[in-house]
Amino acid sequence: MSQIAVPEQFTAELQQLALDDNKPVEEIVAEALHSYLAYRLYEPELTPSQIERMKRSVAQLDRGEVVSGEEIEAFFENWEKADASR
């Protein structure tokens, strides 16, 4: 097994996670490293379905099918009011 140096700034957080999860710090670090390597080495940057959704979204933007931030805020304000009145 190889050893790695963990920057001191992460020590407290790692120890807290280990306590919270009832696992050794080494296991937390190994899980983090595994996730990072899987992300960088094994998973494509974008899946075909993600690319397709992005293309559809760009096409909607090109057609002017957008909603303003003000419209979104108004929608949620009305939704909250309707929910509060129930």
XYZ file of N, CA and C in Angstrom:
258
model
N 0.836 -1.177 0.000
C 0.000 0.000 0.000
C 0.879 1.238 0.000
N 0.525 2.223 -0.802
C 1.259 3.479 -0.863
C 0.777 4.426 0.214
N 1.616 5.374 0.529
C 1.220 6.404 1.474
C 1.115 7.722 0.737
N 0.152 8.533 1.172
C 0.024 9.872 0.609
C 0.010 10.865 1.753
N 0.457 12.075 1.462
C 0.431 13.139 2.459
C -0.874 13.902 2.301
N -1.599 14.019 3.382
C -2.855 14.770 3.373
C -2.552 16.156 3.913
N -2.883 17.195 3.143
C -2.634 18.547 3.641
C -3.314 18.765 4.997
N -2.615 19.443 5.864
C -3.089 19.647 7.234
C -4.453 20.329 7.281
N -4.747 21.146 6.291
C -6.023 21.864 6.279
C -7.225 20.929 6.195
N -7.007 19.684 5.764
C -8.110 18.733 5.637
C -8.201 17.757 6.807
N -7.243 17.771 7.686
C -7.172 16.786 8.758
C -8.405 16.791 9.647
N -8.822 17.960 10.094
C -9.975 18.038 11.002
C -11.247 17.535 10.322
N -11.434 17.933 9.067
C -12.638 17.492 8.351
C -12.645 15.984 8.143
N -11.493 15.447 7.801
C -11.406 13.995 7.610
C -11.691 13.253 8.907
N -11.138 13.745 9.998
C -11.384 13.093 11.289
C -12.861 13.172 11.666
N -13.499 14.310 11.382
C -14.926 14.438 11.695
C -15.763 13.492 10.837
N -15.439 13.404 9.549
C -16.159 12.471 8.674
C -15.982 11.032 9.155
N -14.771 10.698 9.555
C -14.507 9.346 10.042
C -15.351 9.050 11.280
N -15.445 10.014 12.172
C -16.284 9.829 13.364
C -17.752 9.703 12.976
N -18.211 10.608 12.102
C -19.617 10.596 11.681
C -19.998 9.285 11.007
N -19.101 8.763 10.174
C -19.383 7.550 9.401
C -18.917 6.273 10.093
N -18.261 6.433 11.239
C -17.724 5.292 11.983
C -16.796 4.453 11.102
N -15.867 5.155 10.421
C -14.907 4.505 9.534
C -13.525 5.069 9.834
N -12.487 4.324 9.524
C -11.143 4.878 9.662
C -10.905 5.984 8.623
N -10.080 6.944 8.970
C -9.746 8.031 8.049
C -9.223 7.469 6.732
N -8.423 6.404 6.807
C -7.869 5.809 5.594
C -8.965 5.356 4.636
N -10.067 4.850 5.184
C -11.165 4.405 4.325
C -11.854 5.599 3.665
N -12.013 6.686 4.407
C -12.615 7.899 3.844
C -11.736 8.416 2.699
N -10.432 8.459 2.913
C -9.503 8.929 1.880
C -9.535 7.995 0.676
N -9.576 6.693 0.912
C -9.624 5.730 -0.193
C -10.901 5.906 -1.010
N -12.036 6.137 -0.342
C -13.297 6.361 -1.055
C -13.230 7.635 -1.888
N -12.648 8.681 -1.327
C -12.519 9.946 -2.063
C -11.628 9.770 -3.282
N -10.518 9.072 -3.110
C -9.605 8.830 -4.216
C -10.265 7.977 -5.297
N -11.002 6.974 -4.876
C -11.711 6.117 -5.833
C -12.711 6.946 -6.644
N -13.468 7.803 -5.984
C -14.444 8.644 -6.689
C -13.761 9.573 -7.679
N -12.654 10.161 -7.251
C -11.931 11.068 -8.137
C -11.389 10.331 -9.357
N -10.781 9.181 -9.141
C -10.229 8.418 -10.263
C -11.328 7.942 -11.206
N -12.445 7.508 -10.656
C -13.563 7.078 -11.501
C -14.065 8.240 -12.329
N -14.160 9.398 -11.705
C -14.625 10.590 -12.416
C -13.668 10.959 -13.545
N -12.379 10.941 -13.258
C -11.397 11.386 -14.240
C -11.061 10.339 -15.291
N -11.080 9.071 -14.926
C -10.579 8.050 -15.832
C -11.649 7.217 -16.530
N -12.757 6.983 -15.859
C -13.703 5.993 -16.369
C -15.001 6.566 -16.885
N -15.396 7.710 -16.409
C -16.674 8.263 -16.828
C -16.452 9.283 -17.935
N -17.314 9.255 -18.953
C -17.174 10.272 -19.992
C -17.485 11.646 -19.409
N -16.949 12.680 -20.059
C -17.220 14.021 -19.561
C -18.708 14.308 -19.573
N -19.381 13.964 -20.637
C -20.834 14.112 -20.722
C -21.406 12.849 -21.353
N -22.550 12.421 -20.856
C -23.205 11.260 -21.443
C -23.955 11.697 -22.697
N -24.269 10.768 -23.577
C -25.041 11.123 -24.773
C -26.374 11.795 -24.430
N -27.052 11.341 -23.380
C -28.334 11.963 -23.027
C -28.124 13.390 -22.518
N -27.021 13.629 -21.797
C -26.738 14.994 -21.349
C -26.466 15.908 -22.539
N -25.727 15.407 -23.516
C -25.435 16.196 -24.711
C -26.726 16.513 -25.462
N -27.598 15.528 -25.588
C -28.870 15.740 -26.285
C -29.738 16.765 -25.576
N -29.801 16.687 -24.249
C -30.585 17.672 -23.485
C -30.016 19.071 -23.666
N -28.703 19.172 -23.707
C -28.083 20.483 -23.902
C -28.407 21.029 -25.291
N -28.384 20.177 -26.291
C -28.724 20.610 -27.647
C -30.165 21.095 -27.718
N -31.083 20.373 -27.055
C -32.486 20.807 -27.042
C -32.630 22.148 -26.333
N -31.883 22.325 -25.257
C -31.948 23.581 -24.514
C -31.431 24.747 -25.341
N -30.332 24.527 -26.052
C -29.780 25.580 -26.903
C -30.765 25.922 -28.016
N -31.418 24.913 -28.563
C -32.407 25.154 -29.614
C -33.570 25.981 -29.058
N -33.991 25.710 -27.829
C -35.050 26.512 -27.213
C -34.603 27.963 -27.050
N -33.379 28.146 -26.625
C -32.845 29.510 -26.495
C -32.819 30.209 -27.845
N -32.383 29.488 -28.874
C -32.330 30.069 -30.218
C -33.712 30.487 -30.704
N -34.745 29.756 -30.300
C -36.120 30.087 -30.691
C -36.726 31.169 -29.792
N -35.986 31.580 -28.784
C -36.488 32.619 -27.872
C -37.420 32.084 -26.800
N -37.402 30.790 -26.596
C -38.264 30.174 -25.585
C -37.570 30.248 -24.221
N -37.620 31.429 -23.635
C -36.954 31.645 -22.356
C -37.941 32.243 -21.363
N -37.629 32.113 -20.104
C -38.424 32.691 -19.031
C -37.493 33.595 -18.242
N -37.950 34.798 -17.955
C -37.100 35.740 -17.230
C -37.014 35.358 -15.756
N -36.001 35.863 -15.111
C -35.851 35.639 -13.679
C -37.038 36.182 -12.901
N -37.573 37.326 -13.353
C -38.735 37.915 -12.684
C -39.954 36.994 -12.788
N -40.129 36.373 -13.951
C -41.262 35.453 -14.125
C -41.123 34.235 -13.206
N -39.903 33.749 -13.064
C -39.669 32.599 -12.181
C -39.950 32.978 -10.732
N -39.459 34.141 -10.313
C -39.713 34.600 -8.946
C -41.203 34.751 -8.688
N -41.925 35.333 -9.647
C -43.374 35.515 -9.489
C -44.077 34.165 -9.388
N -43.644 33.211 -10.197
C -44.244 31.881 -10.138
C -44.109 31.281 -8.747
N -42.902 31.341 -8.186
C -42.690 30.734 -6.875
C -43.374 31.521 -5.760
N -43.454 32.838 -5.902
C -44.191 33.624 -4.913
C -45.663 33.221 -4.912
N -46.254 33.098 -6.091
C -47.657 32.681 -6.195
C -47.854 31.266 -5.673
N -46.900 30.401 -5.954
C -46.970 29.020 -5.493
C -46.926 28.963 -3.973
N -46.022 29.738 -3.380
C -45.921 29.759 -1.916
C -47.195 30.302 -1.292
N -47.774 31.352 -1.912
C -49.017 31.921 -1.385
C -50.150 30.898 -1.463
N -50.228 30.192 -2.596
C -51.273 29.180 -2.760
C -51.086 28.049 -1.757
N -49.845 27.662 -1.533
C -49.555 26.588 -0.585
C -49.883 27.023 0.845
N -49.626 28.273 1.165
C -49.890 28.781 2.525
C -51.383 28.899 2.788
N -52.179 29.093 1.742
C -53.614 29.267 1.935
C -54.353 27.935 2.074
N -53.651 26.838 1.908
C -54.310 25.523 2.010
C -54.406 25.061 3.423
